Amino acid sequence: MDDGMSPFAARVGQLRSSTLRDLVAAASASDTQHVLSLAGGLPPAQALPVDALHAAVERVLAAGGDALQYCPTEGVGDLLDLIAADLQTRLGIPEPRGRMVITAGSQQALDLIGKVLLDPGDVAVVEHPGYVGALRAFAAYQPRFVGVPVDDGGIDTAQLAEMLDAGLRPKLCYLVPNFSNPSGATLCAQRRVHLAELSARHGFLVVEDDPYGQLRFTGEALPPIATIGGQVAYLGSFSKVIAPGLRVGYAVVPNWLVRPLVVAKQAADLNSSTFAQRLVAEILKDQAFINAHVAMLVDLYRERAQALLAAVERVLRGRLRARVPVGGMFSWASIEARGVDAIALCRAAMTRGVALVPGNEFTVDGGFPADVRLSFAMLDPDEITEAVTRVGAALDDLAVR
Amino acid sequence: MDDGMSPFAARVGQLRSSTLRDLVAAASASDTQHVLSLAGGLPPAQALPVDALHAAVERVLAAGGDALQYCPTEGVGDLLDLIAADLQTRLGIPEPRGRMVITAGSQQALDLIGKVLLDPGDVAVVEHPGYVGALRAFAAYQPRFVGVPVDDGGIDTAQLAEMLDAGLRPKLCYLVPNFSNPSGATLCAQRRVHLAELSARHGFLVVEDDPYGQLRFTGEALPPIATIGGQVAYLGSFSKVIAPGLRVGYAVVPNWLVRPLVVAKQAADLNSSTFAQRLVAEILKDQAFINAHVAMLVDLYRERAQALLAAVERVLRGRLRARVPVGGMFSWASIEARGVDAIALCRAAMTRGVALVPGNEFTVDGGFPADVRLSFAMLDPDEITEAVTRVGAALDDLAVR
């Protein structure tokens, strides 16, 4: 039956996560030393609110079995109310309540938006480098990906404007505006306005994926594109501020997209876990708790980001330059040591017991031969310093060869 | 941007759930009397193991925050082990462990299988009438649906064989072999063997969806097609034996389908809720509990099925004939009263305070103008008797007009 598989099956079967997989396999094999991971974007154990979740379970189950039933496809009403109120007051997103769908993390929102909007050959504009999960989700619908470069101010909307003027007609433009994965860059204020204008003028959907927005280390939050103009789907997630294992996220979409998205969600899994949704609602109801929890997370990740940047500056100066993120979990680093390839560095680092991810993992068609993504989320400051020291040793190893 | 929507978006936007929706709206409006539902396939409150789930939470969270993290896309290892052992010993499914993916209910398995296998125009064979959730899941991938009639012995494999001999080349054949939704029919032993043979000979995938299999009222379980031969994806779910609100199901697929399915699952939502998976694993570990719980469910639904059949025989004899199911949640009923249309009956029943679903909801292109689906899951025996009495009054109302 192999020849009975659709082009999709053949294609997804080939999708690279091979480098990452090799690295993980190498990590498991090298049990002689503890592997320090600068690779993943997972919350560390102390970021997970186990006690609050436990208390939420008590309250939810005290009400009986309702939380164990099916629920409306768009989500549990209480949770939708709480999220909508927060988005309106904290971010100024206009009238979100009737335009929302709860999804299994924002990953599912990406899949469903791709399913509803993308036909084979349609253009999907993405950050270059961009979030690999979005590339995978959209790839299933066989779009033509067009990468637009990212610098310290986020995706370069001037370059996008040139492409649009030259006739590019995208269905959507996907980006992570705050502390992007993998670039660590934040879209500056002018570009937010520019992107909203481009969306309004050229009629494409901006998919504004904001899982890290609350994890800002310094400065004022910039307005979401969804508050400025254009056609915008704003995606949020509780994976980074509560727990990824609940798989609860959401999408706030333009009115015309609500019904197709709900129908696609119903076909995909009927509804997201009622139980998980009610737990998130219980946690959000306690505003004092969630505010304190987010503040704790910001302190935690800020300290780790500072440890990473300080160690890179001290140990790797002139050999590796890391972008300074103002929030989130990632920095993007460029290799300055001459003739050193990112994949070779990642391999050498793995033999030294450090995992990091080469830049070409974050593109559809390669590129970034001399860049790596550094995540500072999972290690404490001392471990980060040790990891960076080992990266330095790996660079030494490569220089010797 | 409406004209920027893909054919899919336009299509799914039109998908009928209109009759059901109208009925529910009517039910909400008619607050003068309590509506008795023979419509839904939901477990009643007493079927939900709230205390066992509560105890499972205690054990899972005592181990710390692991259950709140991401997990492998194919699922939590402990849960995969437990399900595989059960499928092997209870059902004789060969070597399931390496061929499994945990999904958000079996609904997500349908969506992912459709995504991987179906290209526009591919033939999908379905039961006629068939499970509406499967029709919706596959419809997103624009197959050509071919319905094969269902009788008391399930889908008519002789008719399918004729179609295959005449040149039909399906990619898949979807069915619910035990106590099907909506027909209540169970595929007989000979047809199971026949379908496995047809799959082997003609190279299509049998999608054997078995959410109700453990809810057998009487007689010996028949062997799953997955134990007989052919290319079979066996789908299971904990929605009916534990709780739908957890959204945990699974697929056991042929080896060639494993990797495409995992990649599609990763693109769709990374992984199903780790927390929900660990809770299910905790409950399954207590074999004595789960066996007693399933036995309780069987007694519960058997008593309700008997109440329904007895009331139909007593109150509606000569006007409505209901199929006798040997398990599950549904009976399929044919209107014998002359000139009475199923939709008219459902409307008249709703004004009498009973919800049931007309047969044409369970097809792609209509049909079954004189059939309705009766679910006996949600009402107790007295309520069922009252509901059937009201259906009789509704038939009287229609006769008077």
Coordinates of N, CA, C and O in Angstrom, one line a residue, chain A residues 254-346:
Chain A
P254 N -10.9 37.3 12.6 CA -11.9 38.1 12.0 C -13.2 37.4 11.8 O -13.2 36.2 11.7
N255 N -14.3 38.2 11.9 CA -15.6 37.5 11.9 C -15.9 36.5 10.8 O -16.4 35.5 11.0
W256 N -15.3 36.8 9.6 CA -15.6 35.9 8.5 C -14.9 34.5 8.7 O -15.3 33.6 8.0
L257 N -13.9 34.5 9.5 CA -13.2 33.2 9.7 C -13.7 32.4 10.9 O -13.3 31.2 11.0
V258 N -14.6 32.9 11.7 CA -15.0 32.2 12.9 C -15.7 30.9 12.5 O -15.3 29.9 13.0
R259 N -16.7 31.0 11.7 CA -17.5 29.8 11.4 C -16.7 28.7 10.7 O -16.7 27.6 11.1
P260 N -15.9 29.0 9.7 CA -15.1 28.0 9.1 C -14.1 27.4 10.1 O -13.8 26.2 10.1
L261 N -13.6 28.2 11.0 CA -12.6 27.7 12.0 C -13.3 26.8 12.9 O -12.8 25.7 13.3
V262 N -14.5 27.1 13.4 CA -15.3 26.2 14.3 C -15.6 24.9 13.6 O -15.5 23.8 14.2
V263 N -16.0 25.0 12.4 CA -16.4 23.8 11.6 C -15.1 22.9 11.5 O -15.2 21.7 11.7
A264 N -14.0 23.5 11.1 CA -12.7 22.7 11.0 C -12.3 22.1 12.3 O -11.8 21.0 12.4
K265 N -12.5 22.9 13.4 CA -12.1 22.4 14.7 C -13.0 21.2 15.1 O -12.5 20.2 15.6
Q266 N -14.3 21.3 14.8 CA -15.2 20.2 15.1 C -14.8 18.9 14.3 O -14.8 17.8 14.9
A267 N -14.4 19.1 13.1 CA -14.0 18.0 12.3 C -12.7 17.4 12.8 O -12.5 16.2 12.7
A268 N -11.9 18.2 13.4 CA -10.5 17.8 13.8 C -10.6 17.0 15.1 O -9.9 16.0 15.3
D269 N -11.4 17.5 16.1 CA -11.4 16.8 17.4 C -12.6 17.1 18.3 O -12.5 16.8 19.5
L270 N -13.7 17.6 17.7 CA -14.9 17.9 18.3 C -14.8 19.1 19.3 O -15.4 20.1 19.1
N271 N -13.9 19.0 20.3 CA -13.6 20.1 21.2 C -12.3 19.8 21.9 O -11.9 18.6 22.0
S272 N -11.6 20.8 22.4 CA -10.4 20.6 23.3 C -10.9 20.1 24.6 O -12.0 20.4 25.0
S273 N -10.0 19.4 25.3 CA -10.3 18.8 26.6 C -11.1 19.8 27.5 O -10.6 20.8 27.9
T274 N -12.3 19.4 27.8 CA -13.2 20.2 28.7 C -12.5 20.3 30.1 O -12.5 21.4 30.7
F275 N -11.9 19.2 30.6 CA -11.3 19.2 31.9 C -10.1 20.2 31.9 O -10.0 21.1 32.8
A276 N -9.2 20.1 30.9 CA -8.1 21.1 30.8 C -8.6 22.5 30.7 O -8.0 23.4 31.4
Q277 N -9.6 22.8 30.0 CA -10.2 24.1 29.8 C -10.7 24.6 31.2 O -10.5 25.8 31.6
R278 N -11.4 23.8 31.9 CA -11.9 24.2 33.2 C -10.8 24.5 34.2 O -10.9 25.4 35.0
L279 N -9.7 23.7 34.1 CA -8.6 23.9 35.0 C -8.0 25.3 34.7 O -7.7 26.1 35.6
V280 N -7.8 25.6 33.4 CA -7.2 26.9 33.1 C -8.1 28.0 33.5 O -7.7 29.0 34.1
A281 N -9.4 27.8 33.4 CA -10.4 28.9 33.8 C -10.3 29.1 35.3 O -10.3 30.3 35.8
E282 N -10.2 28.0 36.1 CA -10.1 28.2 37.5 C -8.8 29.0 37.9 O -8.8 29.8 38.8
I283 N -7.7 28.7 37.2 CA -6.5 29.3 37.5 C -6.6 30.8 37.1 O -6.1 31.7 37.9
L284 N -7.2 31.1 36.0 CA -7.3 32.5 35.5 C -8.2 33.3 36.4 O -8.0 34.5 36.6
K285 N -9.2 32.6 37.0 CA -10.1 33.4 37.9 C -9.4 34.0 39.1 O -9.8 35.1 39.6
D286 N -8.3 33.4 39.5 CA -7.5 33.9 40.6 C -6.5 34.9 40.1 O -5.3 34.5 39.9
Q287 N -7.0 36.1 39.8 CA -6.1 37.1 39.1 C -4.8 37.4 39.9 O -3.8 37.5 39.3
A288 N -4.9 37.4 41.2 CA -3.7 37.7 42.0 C -2.7 36.6 41.8 O -1.5 36.9 41.6
F289 N -3.2 35.4 41.8 CA -2.3 34.3 41.6 C -1.6 34.4 40.2 O -0.4 34.3 40.1
I290 N -2.4 34.5 39.2 CA -1.8 34.4 37.8 C -0.9 35.6 37.6 O 0.2 35.4 37.0
N291 N -1.2 36.8 38.2 CA -0.3 37.9 38.0 C 1.1 37.6 38.7 O 2.1 37.9 38.2
A292 N 1.0 37.1 39.9 CA 2.2 36.8 40.7 C 3.0 35.7 39.9 O 4.2 35.7 39.9
H293 N 2.3 34.7 39.4 CA 3.0 33.6 38.7 C 3.7 34.1 37.5 O 4.9 33.8 37.2
V294 N 3.0 35.0 36.7 CA 3.7 35.5 35.5 C 4.9 36.4 35.9 O 5.9 36.3 35.3
A295 N 4.7 37.2 37.0 CA 5.9 38.0 37.4 C 7.0 37.1 37.8 O 8.2 37.4 37.5
M296 N 6.8 36.0 38.5 CA 7.8 35.0 38.8 C 8.5 34.5 37.6 O 9.7 34.4 37.5
L297 N 7.7 34.1 36.6 CA 8.3 33.6 35.3 C 9.2 34.6 34.6 O 10.2 34.3 34.2
V298 N 8.7 35.9 34.6 CA 9.5 37.0 34.0 C 10.9 37.1 34.7 O 11.9 37.1 34.1
D299 N 10.8 37.1 36.1 CA 12.1 37.1 36.8 C 13.0 36.0 36.5 O 14.2 36.1 36.3
L300 N 12.4 34.8 36.4 CA 13.1 33.5 36.2 C 13.8 33.6 34.8 O 15.0 33.4 34.7
Y301 N 13.1 33.9 33.8 CA 13.6 33.9 32.4 C 14.6 35.1 32.2 O 15.6 35.0 31.5
R302 N 14.3 36.3 32.8 CA 15.2 37.4 32.7 C 16.6 37.1 33.2 O 17.6 37.4 32.6
E303 N 16.6 36.5 34.4 CA 17.8 36.1 35.1 C 18.6 35.2 34.2 O 19.9 35.3 34.0
R304 N 17.9 34.2 33.6 CA 18.6 33.2 32.7 C 19.1 33.9 31.4 O 20.2 33.5 30.9
A305 N 18.3 34.8 30.9 CA 18.7 35.5 29.6 C 20.0 36.3 29.9 O 21.0 36.3 29.1
Q306 N 20.0 37.0 31.1 CA 21.2 37.8 31.4 C 22.4 36.9 31.6 O 23.5 37.2 31.2
A307 N 22.2 35.7 32.3 CA 23.3 34.8 32.5 C 23.9 34.3 31.1 O 25.1 34.2 30.9
L308 N 23.0 34.0 30.2 CA 23.4 33.6 28.9 C 24.2 34.7 28.2 O 25.3 34.4 27.7
L309 N 23.7 35.9 28.1 CA 24.3 37.0 27.4 C 25.7 37.3 28.0 O 26.6 37.5 27.3
A310 N 25.7 37.3 29.4 CA 26.9 37.6 30.0 C 28.0 36.5 29.7 O 29.2 36.9 29.5
A311 N 27.6 35.3 29.8 CA 28.6 34.2 29.5 C 29.0 34.2 28.1 O 30.2 34.0 27.8
V312 N 28.1 34.5 27.1 CA 28.6 34.6 25.7 C 29.5 35.7 25.5 O 30.6 35.6 24.9
E313 N 29.3 36.8 26.1 CA 30.1 38.0 26.0 C 31.5 37.7 26.6 O 32.6 38.0 26.1
R314 N 31.5 37.0 27.8 CA 32.8 36.8 28.5 C 33.6 35.6 27.8 O 34.8 35.7 27.6
V315 N 32.9 34.6 27.4 CA 33.6 33.3 27.0 C 33.7 33.3 25.5 O 34.8 32.8 25.0
L316 N 32.8 33.8 24.7 CA 32.7 33.6 23.3 C 32.9 34.9 22.5 O 32.7 34.8 21.2
R317 N 33.3 35.9 23.1 CA 33.4 37.2 22.4 C 34.3 37.1 21.2 O 35.4 36.5 21.3
G318 N 33.8 37.6 20.1 CA 34.6 37.5 18.8 C 34.4 36.1 18.1 O 34.8 36.0 17.0
R319 N 33.7 35.2 18.8 CA 33.5 33.9 18.2 C 32.0 33.6 18.0 O 31.6 32.9 17.0
L320 N 31.2 34.2 18.9 CA 29.7 34.0 18.7 C 29.1 35.2 19.2 O 29.4 35.7 20.3
R321 N 28.1 35.8 18.4 CA 27.4 37.0 18.9 C 25.9 36.7 19.0 O 25.3 36.1 18.1
A322 N 25.4 36.9 20.2 CA 24.0 36.6 20.5 C 23.1 37.8 20.5 O 23.5 38.8 21.1
R323 N 21.9 37.7 19.9 CA 21.0 38.8 20.0 C 20.4 38.9 21.4 O 20.2 37.9 22.1
V324 N 20.2 40.2 21.8 CA 19.7 40.5 23.2 C 18.1 40.5 23.1 O 17.5 41.4 22.5
P325 N 17.5 39.5 23.6 CA 16.0 39.5 23.6 C 15.4 40.3 24.8 O 16.0 40.3 25.8
V326 N 14.3 40.9 24.6 CA 13.6 41.6 25.7 C 12.6 40.8 26.3 O 11.8 41.3 27.1
G327 N 12.5 39.5 26.1 CA 11.6 38.6 26.7 C 11.7 37.2 26.1 O 12.6 36.9 25.3
G328 N 10.8 36.3 26.6 CA 10.7 35.0 26.0 C 11.8 34.0 26.5 O 12.2 34.0 27.6
M329 N 12.2 33.1 25.6 CA 13.0 32.0 25.9 C 14.2 31.8 25.0 O 15.0 30.9 25.2
F330 N 14.4 32.7 24.0 CA 15.4 32.4 23.0 C 16.3 33.6 22.6 O 15.8 34.7 22.7
S331 N 17.5 33.2 22.3 CA 18.4 34.2 21.6 C 18.9 33.5 20.4 O 19.0 32.3 20.3
W332 N 19.1 34.3 19.4 CA 19.6 33.8 18.1 C 21.1 34.2 18.0 O 21.4 35.4 18.3
A333 N 22.0 33.3 17.7 CA 23.4 33.6 17.8 C 24.1 33.3 16.5 O 23.8 32.3 15.8
S334 N 25.0 34.2 16.1 CA 25.7 34.1 14.8 C 27.2 33.7 15.2 O 27.8 34.4 16.0
I335 N 27.7 32.7 14.4 CA 29.0 32.3 14.6 C 30.0 33.3 13.9 O 29.8 33.5 12.7
E336 N 30.9 33.8 14.7 CA 31.9 34.8 14.0 C 33.2 34.1 13.8 O 34.0 34.6 13.0
A337 N 33.4 33.0 14.5 CA 34.7 32.2 14.3 C 34.7 31.8 12.8 O 33.7 31.3 12.3
R338 N 35.8 32.0 12.1 CA 35.8 31.8 10.6 C 35.8 30.4 10.3 O 36.4 29.5 10.9
G339 N 35.0 30.1 9.2 CA 34.9 28.7 8.7 C 34.2 27.7 9.5 O 34.3 26.5 9.3
V340 N 33.5 28.2 10.6 CA 32.8 27.2 11.4 C 31.3 27.1 11.0 O 30.6 28.2 11.0
D341 N 30.9 25.9 10.7 CA 29.5 25.7 10.3 C 28.7 25.4 11.5 O 29.1 24.7 12.4
A342 N 27.4 25.8 11.4 CA 26.5 25.7 12.6 C 26.3 24.2 12.9 O 26.2 23.8 14.1
I343 N 26.1 23.4 11.9 CA 25.8 22.0 12.2 C 27.0 21.3 12.8 O 26.9 20.6 13.8
A344 N 28.2 21.7 12.3 CA 29.4 21.2 12.9 C 29.5 21.6 14.3 O 29.9 20.8 15.2
L345 N 29.2 22.9 14.6 CA 29.3 23.4 16.0 C 28.3 22.6 16.9 O 28.7 22.2 18.0
C346 N 27.1 22.4 16.4 CA 26.1 21.7 17.2 C 26.6 20.2 17.5 O 26.4 19.7 18.6

